[in-house]
Every structure is written in structure tokens, then in C-alpha cells.
Amino acid sequence: MFVVEIYKAYPNQWQFLSRIEKNCGEEIEDIVKNNSLNKGVVSKVKEQTNIVKMPKRLKVINSNGNHIPKSSLPPVLINKIIQLATFTNPEFFKAKSKRLSTYKIPRIIDCTENYTDYIILPRGCLDRLKALMLENGTELLVKGRFRPVFGILFTSCFKIFLFENRFLWYSIHRRINYS
């Protein structure tokens, strides 16, 4: 409801609305400058990109996931790294569109493990992590912790399995039909 200065309502609200002219952004800034407590202090909010000091190098250990140390990272970059492995849950939105209960269905699925000293991203996020670091001017050093002798390790474990569990080995042998 639109009222006059003495708090009396306009008789025709729609007619009053049709007489109001729109103001452009510059006029609104002038009005705010003239009526603000700190004269002339008006600032626009801009997205902060590359304002925070980024590290020159980031060492990532690639084992059961990408282990990223938090110690040298600013909070803005930590949040962006975590966002690499989060996505919306389609089951949540499917249930919501069908007007079913969304209780105990997470809206966002987070695949990161966030510890006090480091973040663990899934191994599939390494390419996106490289792109993010390249965008921020940070060199990414990836160090692997994989066992190169996986085949040897597997065969020795399988031999122990064969000798210790002969009955189980015979049942597997019959199903696979090794001759």
C-alpha cells in the first residue's frame, strides 16, 4: 500500500504506480551516496578471483586418492578444490519433482575426505585439479605411491591362498575349468 507523507493512502494505487518512473543504476548510486552515513562510500561487490596469494607449487600425493596438503592453501582455494568433487544428487531432485519425501536424501554428494592437515580427492578429479591449478598459476607436482610389483604381490598372495585353502581352490578350479 502506498501512502502520502501524512500516512494517508492514495485513493487509486494503480494510478500512483503508473506515474512512478524507473531509475537507472547511476541515479540509485547517487541517491545512496547522498543519503549514506559515510558520504561518498559506495562499493560494488565483485567476485574475488586470483586476489588471494596462491602458492607457487602444490605437491599432491596420489595413492588411494589425491592427498592435498592444506597448510599452504588459502581458504578460497580449499573451497574450490572441494567443489571439484561435489555434485548434486539426482535422487533428491527426482523425489522432489515427484513430491515424495526428501528426508535423509542428501541434496549434494561430497566425495572428498576433509581432514585437519589435508584433503583427499577421488583419483578421477586429478585432471580438473590440474586445470584449477593452471588457472590460478600454481604448478602441480604429483607424486605416486603405487606398488609397481602388483602382479608379483598378487601371484604370491594367490599361491598362499592355494596352499592354505585347498578345498576352496578345488571349487574355484571346477567352476573355471582349468585343465
Short mmCIF file of C-alpha atoms in Angstrom, two decimals:
data_model
loop_
_atom_site.label_atom_id
_atom_site.label_comp_id
_atom_site.label_asym_id
_atom_site.label_seq_id
_atom_site.Cartn_x
_atom_site.Cartn_y
_atom_site.Cartn_z
CA MET A 1 0.00 0.00 0.00
CA PHE A 2 1.33 3.41 -0.95
CA VAL A 3 0.75 6.30 1.43
CA VAL A 4 1.21 10.08 1.40
CA GLU A 5 3.62 11.71 3.84
CA ILE A 6 0.85 12.05 6.44
CA TYR A 7 0.19 8.27 6.27
CA LYS A 8 -2.99 8.58 4.27
CA ALA A 9 -3.47 6.01 1.50
CA TYR A 10 -3.65 7.08 -2.12
CA PRO A 11 -7.17 6.66 -3.43
CA ASN A 12 -6.05 4.84 -6.61
CA GLN A 13 -2.98 2.67 -6.01
CA TRP A 14 -2.61 1.57 -9.65
CA GLN A 15 -2.66 5.13 -10.93
CA PHE A 16 0.09 6.04 -8.47
CA LEU A 17 2.17 3.07 -9.65
CA SER A 18 1.78 4.03 -13.31
CA ARG A 19 3.22 7.52 -12.61
CA ILE A 20 6.42 6.20 -10.99
CA GLU A 21 9.48 6.38 -13.27
CA LYS A 22 12.28 3.80 -13.17
CA ASN A 23 15.73 4.89 -12.03
CA CYS A 24 18.92 3.73 -13.70
CA GLY A 25 21.85 2.31 -11.73
CA GLU A 26 23.79 5.59 -11.71
CA GLU A 27 20.85 7.51 -10.22
CA ILE A 28 20.47 4.89 -7.49
CA GLU A 29 24.20 5.14 -6.66
CA ASP A 30 23.88 8.95 -6.43
CA ILE A 31 20.90 8.61 -4.08
CA VAL A 32 22.79 6.15 -1.89
CA LYS A 33 25.89 8.39 -1.86
CA ASN A 34 23.86 11.43 -0.83
CA ASN A 35 21.92 9.60 1.87
CA SER A 36 24.59 7.31 3.29
CA LEU A 37 26.20 7.85 6.68
CA ASN A 38 29.70 7.73 5.18
CA LYS A 39 29.31 10.28 2.39
CA GLY A 40 30.63 9.01 -0.92
CA VAL A 41 31.42 5.47 0.23
CA VAL A 42 29.60 3.13 -2.11
CA SER A 43 31.26 -0.05 -3.26
CA LYS A 44 30.16 -2.74 -5.65
CA VAL A 45 30.62 -6.35 -4.67
CA LYS A 46 32.80 -8.20 -7.16
CA GLU A 47 33.70 -11.86 -7.29
CA GLN A 48 37.15 -12.42 -5.86
CA THR A 49 39.27 -14.28 -8.36
CA ASN A 50 43.03 -14.53 -8.09
CA ILE A 51 43.11 -11.83 -5.37
CA VAL A 52 44.39 -14.16 -2.67
CA LYS A 53 48.06 -15.08 -2.79
CA MET A 54 48.29 -18.57 -4.27
CA PRO A 55 51.18 -20.95 -3.65
CA LYS A 56 53.70 -21.34 -6.50
CA ARG A 57 53.82 -25.13 -6.13
CA LEU A 58 51.45 -27.71 -4.76
CA LYS A 59 52.61 -31.25 -4.01
CA VAL A 60 49.90 -33.88 -4.38
CA ILE A 61 50.37 -37.49 -3.31
CA ASN A 62 48.41 -39.87 -5.50
CA SER A 63 47.66 -43.16 -3.71
CA ASN A 64 44.13 -44.24 -2.77
CA GLY A 65 43.10 -40.68 -3.70
CA ASN A 66 44.73 -37.33 -4.35
CA HIS A 67 46.13 -36.20 -0.97
CA ILE A 68 46.38 -32.39 -0.98
CA PRO A 69 48.07 -30.68 2.00
CA LYS A 70 46.06 -27.76 3.40
CA SER A 71 48.95 -25.95 5.07
CA SER A 72 49.91 -23.68 2.16
CA LEU A 73 46.45 -23.21 0.65
CA PRO A 74 44.19 -20.19 1.17
CA PRO A 75 40.57 -20.94 2.20
CA VAL A 76 39.21 -19.75 -1.16
CA LEU A 77 41.30 -22.36 -2.99
CA ILE A 78 40.40 -25.08 -0.47
CA ASN A 79 36.71 -24.43 -1.17
CA LYS A 80 37.28 -24.57 -4.93
CA ILE A 81 39.17 -27.87 -4.58
CA ILE A 82 36.34 -29.35 -2.50
CA GLN A 83 33.82 -28.21 -5.13
CA LEU A 84 35.68 -30.30 -7.74
CA ALA A 85 34.37 -33.48 -6.11
CA THR A 86 30.86 -32.38 -5.13
CA PHE A 87 27.78 -32.74 -7.27
CA THR A 88 24.04 -32.56 -6.88
CA ASN A 89 22.19 -35.73 -6.02
CA PRO A 90 19.80 -36.69 -8.84
CA GLU A 91 17.78 -38.89 -6.46
CA PHE A 92 16.99 -35.85 -4.31
CA PHE A 93 15.63 -33.85 -7.23
CA LYS A 94 13.78 -36.88 -8.63
CA ALA A 95 12.00 -37.35 -5.30
CA LYS A 96 11.36 -33.62 -5.03
CA SER A 97 9.82 -33.44 -8.51
CA LYS A 98 7.53 -36.35 -7.66
CA ARG A 99 6.63 -34.60 -4.39
CA LEU A 100 7.97 -37.51 -2.37
CA SER A 101 9.75 -37.15 0.94
CA THR A 102 13.35 -35.98 0.67
CA TYR A 103 14.11 -36.83 4.28
CA LYS A 104 17.55 -38.46 4.64
CA ILE A 105 18.31 -37.94 0.93
CA PRO A 106 21.31 -35.62 0.68
CA ARG A 107 20.92 -32.69 -1.70
CA ILE A 108 24.64 -32.57 -2.50
CA ILE A 109 27.03 -35.52 -2.63
CA ASP A 110 30.53 -34.71 -1.41
CA CYS A 111 33.20 -37.21 -2.46
CA THR A 112 36.06 -35.52 -0.60
CA GLU A 113 37.53 -36.52 2.72
CA ASN A 114 38.38 -33.39 4.67
CA TYR A 115 40.95 -33.82 7.45
CA THR A 116 42.78 -31.23 9.53
CA ASP A 117 46.04 -31.44 7.56
CA TYR A 118 44.92 -32.50 4.09
CA ILE A 119 42.05 -33.07 1.68
CA ILE A 120 41.61 -36.33 -0.20
CA LEU A 121 40.00 -36.01 -3.63
CA PRO A 122 38.98 -39.03 -5.70
CA ARG A 123 41.61 -40.05 -8.26
CA GLY A 124 39.30 -39.17 -11.15
CA CYS A 125 39.42 -35.48 -10.19
CA LEU A 126 43.13 -35.09 -10.98
CA ASP A 127 42.54 -33.55 -14.44
CA ARG A 128 40.13 -30.97 -13.04
CA LEU A 129 42.58 -30.24 -10.20
CA LYS A 130 45.34 -29.66 -12.77
CA ALA A 131 43.07 -27.27 -14.69
CA LEU A 132 42.21 -25.35 -11.50
CA MET A 133 45.87 -25.03 -10.52
CA LEU A 134 46.78 -23.90 -14.05
CA GLU A 135 44.02 -21.28 -13.90
CA ASN A 136 45.45 -19.93 -10.62
CA GLY A 137 49.07 -20.06 -11.77
CA THR A 138 50.14 -22.85 -9.41
CA GLU A 139 52.45 -25.66 -10.50
CA LEU A 140 51.09 -29.09 -9.59
CA LEU A 141 53.60 -31.77 -8.61
CA VAL A 142 52.02 -35.24 -8.49
CA LYS A 143 53.87 -37.96 -6.63
CA GLY A 144 52.57 -41.52 -6.77
CA ARG A 145 52.57 -44.12 -4.00
CA PHE A 146 51.62 -47.16 -6.05
CA ARG A 147 53.36 -50.50 -5.73
CA PRO A 148 54.94 -51.29 -9.08
CA VAL A 149 55.10 -55.01 -8.24
CA PHE A 150 51.33 -55.52 -8.04
CA GLY A 151 51.44 -58.63 -10.27
CA ILE A 152 54.16 -60.26 -8.17
CA LEU A 153 52.35 -59.36 -4.98
CA PHE A 154 49.10 -60.81 -6.34
CA THR A 155 50.64 -64.07 -7.51
CA SER A 156 52.41 -64.67 -4.19
CA CYS A 157 49.16 -63.99 -2.30
CA PHE A 158 47.30 -66.33 -4.66
CA LYS A 159 49.89 -69.09 -4.05
CA ILE A 160 49.42 -68.76 -0.28
CA PHE A 161 45.69 -68.86 -0.84
CA LEU A 162 46.07 -72.05 -2.89
CA PHE A 163 48.18 -73.87 -0.34
CA GLU A 164 46.15 -72.85 2.70
CA ASN A 165 42.67 -73.40 1.31
CA ARG A 166 42.82 -76.44 -0.95
CA PHE A 167 39.08 -77.14 -0.71
CA LEU A 168 38.23 -73.62 -1.80
CA TRP A 169 40.82 -73.84 -4.56
CA TYR A 170 39.25 -77.04 -5.92
CA SER A 171 35.80 -75.45 -6.02
CA ILE A 172 37.18 -72.46 -7.93
CA HIS A 173 39.11 -74.83 -10.22
CA ARG A 174 35.95 -76.73 -11.14
CA ARG A 175 33.94 -73.57 -11.87
CA ILE A 176 36.64 -72.00 -14.02
CA ASN A 177 37.54 -75.40 -15.66
CA TYR A 178 41.31 -75.09 -15.75
CA SER A 179 42.75 -78.29 -17.23
#
